[in-house]
Tab-separated table of C-alpha atoms and ligand atoms in Angstrom:
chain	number	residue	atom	x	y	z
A	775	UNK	CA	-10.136	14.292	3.842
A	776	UNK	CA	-6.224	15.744	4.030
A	777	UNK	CA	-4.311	14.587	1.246
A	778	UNK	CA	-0.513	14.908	1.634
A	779	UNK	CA	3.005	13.879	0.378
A	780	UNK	CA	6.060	13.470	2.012
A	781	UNK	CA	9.589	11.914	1.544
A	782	UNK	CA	9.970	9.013	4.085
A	783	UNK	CA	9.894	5.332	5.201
A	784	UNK	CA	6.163	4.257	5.639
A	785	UNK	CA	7.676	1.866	8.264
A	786	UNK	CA	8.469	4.897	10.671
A	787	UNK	CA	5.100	6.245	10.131
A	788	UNK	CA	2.838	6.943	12.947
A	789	UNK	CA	-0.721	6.386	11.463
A	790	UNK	CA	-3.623	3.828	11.955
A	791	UNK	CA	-2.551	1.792	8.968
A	792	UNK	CA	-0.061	1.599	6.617
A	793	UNK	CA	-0.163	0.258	3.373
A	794	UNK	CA	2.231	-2.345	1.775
A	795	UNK	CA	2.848	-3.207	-1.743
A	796	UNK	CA	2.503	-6.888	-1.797
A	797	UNK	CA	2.806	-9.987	-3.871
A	798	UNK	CA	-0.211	-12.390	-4.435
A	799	UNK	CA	2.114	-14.582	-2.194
A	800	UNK	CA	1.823	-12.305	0.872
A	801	UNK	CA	5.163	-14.283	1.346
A	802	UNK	CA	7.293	-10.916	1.470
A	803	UNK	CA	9.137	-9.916	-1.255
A	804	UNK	CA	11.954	-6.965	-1.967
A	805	UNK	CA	11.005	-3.059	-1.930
A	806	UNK	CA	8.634	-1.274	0.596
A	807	UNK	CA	7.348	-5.362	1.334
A	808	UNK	CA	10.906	-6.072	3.010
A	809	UNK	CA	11.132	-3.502	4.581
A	810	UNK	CA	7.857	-3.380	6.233
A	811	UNK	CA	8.351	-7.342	6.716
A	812	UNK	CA	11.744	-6.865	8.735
A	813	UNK	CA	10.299	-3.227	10.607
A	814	UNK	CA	7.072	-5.474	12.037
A	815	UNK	CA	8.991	-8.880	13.187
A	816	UNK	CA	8.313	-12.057	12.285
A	817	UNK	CA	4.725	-12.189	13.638
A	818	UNK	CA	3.646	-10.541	10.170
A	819	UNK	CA	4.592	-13.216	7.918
A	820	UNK	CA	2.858	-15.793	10.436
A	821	UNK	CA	-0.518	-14.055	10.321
A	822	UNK	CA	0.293	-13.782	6.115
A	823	UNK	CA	0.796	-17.499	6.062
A	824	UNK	CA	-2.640	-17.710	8.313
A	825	UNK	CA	-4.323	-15.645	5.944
A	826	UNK	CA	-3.154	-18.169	2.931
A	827	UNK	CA	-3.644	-21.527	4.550
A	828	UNK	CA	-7.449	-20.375	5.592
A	829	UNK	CA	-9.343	-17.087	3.228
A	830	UNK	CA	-6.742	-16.839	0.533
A	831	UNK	CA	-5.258	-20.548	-0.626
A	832	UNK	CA	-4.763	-18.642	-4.156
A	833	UNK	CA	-3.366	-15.501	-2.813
A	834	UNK	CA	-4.630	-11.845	-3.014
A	835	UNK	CA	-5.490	-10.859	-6.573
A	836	UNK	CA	-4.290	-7.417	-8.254
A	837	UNK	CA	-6.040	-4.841	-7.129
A	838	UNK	CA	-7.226	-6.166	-3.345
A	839	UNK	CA	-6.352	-5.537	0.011
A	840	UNK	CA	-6.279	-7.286	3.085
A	841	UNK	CA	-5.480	-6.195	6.554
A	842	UNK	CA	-2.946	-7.923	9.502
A	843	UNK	CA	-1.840	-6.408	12.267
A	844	UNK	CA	1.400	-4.221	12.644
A	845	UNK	CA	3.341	-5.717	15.383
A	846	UNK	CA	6.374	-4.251	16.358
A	847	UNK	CA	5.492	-1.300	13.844
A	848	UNK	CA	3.617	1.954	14.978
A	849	UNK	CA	0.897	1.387	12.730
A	850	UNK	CA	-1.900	-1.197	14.413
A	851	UNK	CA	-2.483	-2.586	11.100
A	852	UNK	CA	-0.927	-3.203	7.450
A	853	UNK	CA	-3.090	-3.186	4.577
A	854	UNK	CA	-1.727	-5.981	2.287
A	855	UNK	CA	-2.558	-4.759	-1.255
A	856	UNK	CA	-1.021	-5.961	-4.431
A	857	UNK	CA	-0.133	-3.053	-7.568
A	858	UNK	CA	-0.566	-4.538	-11.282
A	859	UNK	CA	2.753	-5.465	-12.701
A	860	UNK	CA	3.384	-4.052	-16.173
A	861	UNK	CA	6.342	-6.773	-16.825
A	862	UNK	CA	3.005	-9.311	-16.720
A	863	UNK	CA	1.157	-6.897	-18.748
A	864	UNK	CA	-0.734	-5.410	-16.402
A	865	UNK	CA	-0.902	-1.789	-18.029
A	866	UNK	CA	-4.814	-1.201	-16.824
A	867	UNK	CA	-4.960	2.407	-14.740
A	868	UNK	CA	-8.436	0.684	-13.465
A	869	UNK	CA	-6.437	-2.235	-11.334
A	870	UNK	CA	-4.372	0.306	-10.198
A	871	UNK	CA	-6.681	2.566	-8.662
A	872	UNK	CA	-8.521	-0.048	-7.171
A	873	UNK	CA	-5.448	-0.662	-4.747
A	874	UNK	CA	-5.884	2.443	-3.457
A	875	UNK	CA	-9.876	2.333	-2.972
A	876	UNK	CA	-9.744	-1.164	-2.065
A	877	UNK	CA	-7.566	-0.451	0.683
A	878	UNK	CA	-9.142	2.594	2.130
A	879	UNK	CA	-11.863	0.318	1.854
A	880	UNK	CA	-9.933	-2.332	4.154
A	881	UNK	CA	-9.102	0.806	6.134
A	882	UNK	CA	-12.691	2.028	6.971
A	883	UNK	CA	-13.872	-1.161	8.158
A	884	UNK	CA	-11.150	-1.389	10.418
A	885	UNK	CA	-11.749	1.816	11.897
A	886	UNK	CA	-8.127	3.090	10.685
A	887	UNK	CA	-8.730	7.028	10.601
A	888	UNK	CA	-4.805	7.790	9.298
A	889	UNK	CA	-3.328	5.781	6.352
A	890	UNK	CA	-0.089	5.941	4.701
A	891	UNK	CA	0.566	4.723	1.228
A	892	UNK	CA	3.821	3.762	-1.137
A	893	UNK	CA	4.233	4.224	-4.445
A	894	UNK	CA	2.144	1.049	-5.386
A	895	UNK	CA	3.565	-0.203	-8.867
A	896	UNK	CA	6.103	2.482	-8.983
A	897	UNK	CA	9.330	0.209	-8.505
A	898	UNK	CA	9.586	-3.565	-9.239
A	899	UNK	CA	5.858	-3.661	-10.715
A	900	UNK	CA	7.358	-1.469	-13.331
A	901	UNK	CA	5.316	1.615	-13.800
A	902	UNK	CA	5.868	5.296	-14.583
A	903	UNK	CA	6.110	6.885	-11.010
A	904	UNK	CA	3.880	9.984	-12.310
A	905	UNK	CA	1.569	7.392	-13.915
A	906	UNK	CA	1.019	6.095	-10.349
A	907	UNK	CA	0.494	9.401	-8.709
A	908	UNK	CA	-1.939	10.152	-11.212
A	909	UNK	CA	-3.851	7.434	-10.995
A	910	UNK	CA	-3.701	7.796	-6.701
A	911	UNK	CA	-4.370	10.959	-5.956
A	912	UNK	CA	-7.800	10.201	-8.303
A	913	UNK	CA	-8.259	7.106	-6.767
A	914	UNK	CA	-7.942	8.378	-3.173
A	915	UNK	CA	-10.088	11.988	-4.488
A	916	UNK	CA	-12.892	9.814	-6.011
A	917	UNK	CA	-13.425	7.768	-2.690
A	918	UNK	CA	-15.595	8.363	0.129
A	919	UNK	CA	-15.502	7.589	3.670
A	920	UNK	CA	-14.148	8.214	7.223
A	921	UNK	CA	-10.767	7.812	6.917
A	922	UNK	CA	-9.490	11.518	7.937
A	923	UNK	CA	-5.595	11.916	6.398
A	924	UNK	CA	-4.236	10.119	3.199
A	925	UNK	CA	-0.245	10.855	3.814
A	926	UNK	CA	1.797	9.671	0.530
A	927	UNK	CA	4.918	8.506	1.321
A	928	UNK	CA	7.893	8.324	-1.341
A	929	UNK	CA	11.594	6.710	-0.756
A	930	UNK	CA	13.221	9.198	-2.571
A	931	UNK	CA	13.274	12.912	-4.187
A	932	UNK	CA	11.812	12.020	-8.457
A	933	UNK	CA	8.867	10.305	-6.848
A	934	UNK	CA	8.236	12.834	-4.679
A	935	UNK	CA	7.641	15.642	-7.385
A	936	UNK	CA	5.910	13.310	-9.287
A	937	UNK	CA	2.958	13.063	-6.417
A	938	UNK	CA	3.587	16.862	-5.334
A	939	UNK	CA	2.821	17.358	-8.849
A	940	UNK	CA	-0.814	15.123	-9.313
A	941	UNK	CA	-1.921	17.033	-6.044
B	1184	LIG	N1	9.030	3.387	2.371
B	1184	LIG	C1	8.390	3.984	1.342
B	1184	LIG	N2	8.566	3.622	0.053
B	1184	LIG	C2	9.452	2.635	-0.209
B	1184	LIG	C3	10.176	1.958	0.807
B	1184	LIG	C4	9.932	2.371	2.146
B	1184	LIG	N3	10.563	1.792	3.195
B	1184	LIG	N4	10.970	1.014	0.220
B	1184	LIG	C5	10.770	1.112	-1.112
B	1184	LIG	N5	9.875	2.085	-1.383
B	1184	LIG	P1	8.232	-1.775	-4.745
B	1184	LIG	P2	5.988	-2.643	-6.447
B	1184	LIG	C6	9.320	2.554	-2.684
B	1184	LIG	O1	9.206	-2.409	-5.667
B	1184	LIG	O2	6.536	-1.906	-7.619
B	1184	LIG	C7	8.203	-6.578	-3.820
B	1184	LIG	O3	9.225	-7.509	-3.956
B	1184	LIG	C8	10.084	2.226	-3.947
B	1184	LIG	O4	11.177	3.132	-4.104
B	1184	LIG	O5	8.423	-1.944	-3.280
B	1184	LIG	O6	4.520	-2.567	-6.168
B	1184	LIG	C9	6.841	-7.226	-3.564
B	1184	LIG	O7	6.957	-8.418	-2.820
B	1184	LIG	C10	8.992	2.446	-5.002
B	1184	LIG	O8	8.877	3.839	-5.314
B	1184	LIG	O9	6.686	-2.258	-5.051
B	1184	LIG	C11	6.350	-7.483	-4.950
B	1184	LIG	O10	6.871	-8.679	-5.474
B	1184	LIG	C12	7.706	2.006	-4.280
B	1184	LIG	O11	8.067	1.914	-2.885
B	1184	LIG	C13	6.878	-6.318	-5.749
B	1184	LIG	O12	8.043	-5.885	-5.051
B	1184	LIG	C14	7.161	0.665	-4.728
B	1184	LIG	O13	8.226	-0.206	-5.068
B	1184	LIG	C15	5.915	-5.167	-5.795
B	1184	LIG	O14	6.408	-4.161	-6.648
């Protein structure tokens, strides 16, 4: 599997699946959620509501993902998975990672061969941005399966290094 990094807006990304840094809600939210909410169209949230009112009345726990489609996006599909959030407490590496597995997990069953992740946890969850790379790159090193291309993608310059760095 290729491992990369890049600066960039996962919503302009042209891979299988893209992943999104959710709520338990799925209800959208600030961050790399909003934006990938107002990139796909309204269609998103509708399949997200769906996805509450029949396999998820209590919302997606910490460290699961779930797929949609991508609508107007060039990703097929979004992989819905929500980061710990240290403000809560959440300060386990463990939940962490398992965003990452979890939804290359999501990703292999859906046949997505190209995925592109955010910096789960990194902004309004709270954590250390090198903490997360850390913790990703091993995640995504650790798993096995046939997704082909892991591409990292970070909003801005700090975050970045930090990922350049764990690879
Ligand atoms: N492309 C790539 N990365 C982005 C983009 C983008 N378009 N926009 C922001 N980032 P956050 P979290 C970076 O706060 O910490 C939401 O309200 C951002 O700079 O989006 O997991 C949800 O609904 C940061 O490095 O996610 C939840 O309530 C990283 O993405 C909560 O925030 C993650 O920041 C989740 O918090």
């Amino acid at each position: 599997m290729r491992i990369e990094a890049v600066r960039g807006d996962i919503t302009e990304q042209d891979v299988d699946a893209i992943v999104n840094a959710a709520n338990s809600s799925l209800m959208g939210g600030g961050g790399v959620d909003g934006a990938i909410h107002r990139a796909a169209g309204p269609q998103l949230l509708e399949e997200c509501m769906e996805l509450r009112r029949t396999d998820l009345p209590d919302g997606l726990p910490v460290g699961q993902a779930v797929p949609t489609a991508g609508y107007a996006l060039r990703a097929p599909w979004v992989i819905h998975t929500v980061g710990p959030n240290r403000h809560r407490g959440e300060t386990d590496p463990a939940l962490l990672a398992a965003c990452f597995t979890s939804s290359l997990d999501v990703a292999d069953a859906v046949g997505a061969r190209t995925v592109a992740f955010p910096a789960v946890s990194a902004g309004v969850y709270g954590w250390d941005p090198a903490e997360v790379a850390r913790v990703a790159v091993d995640a995504v090193r650790g798993w096995t399966g046939d997704v082909e291309l892991v591409r990292f993608v970070l909003f801005d310059d700090a975050v970045l290094a930090a990922f350049t760095r764990a690879l």
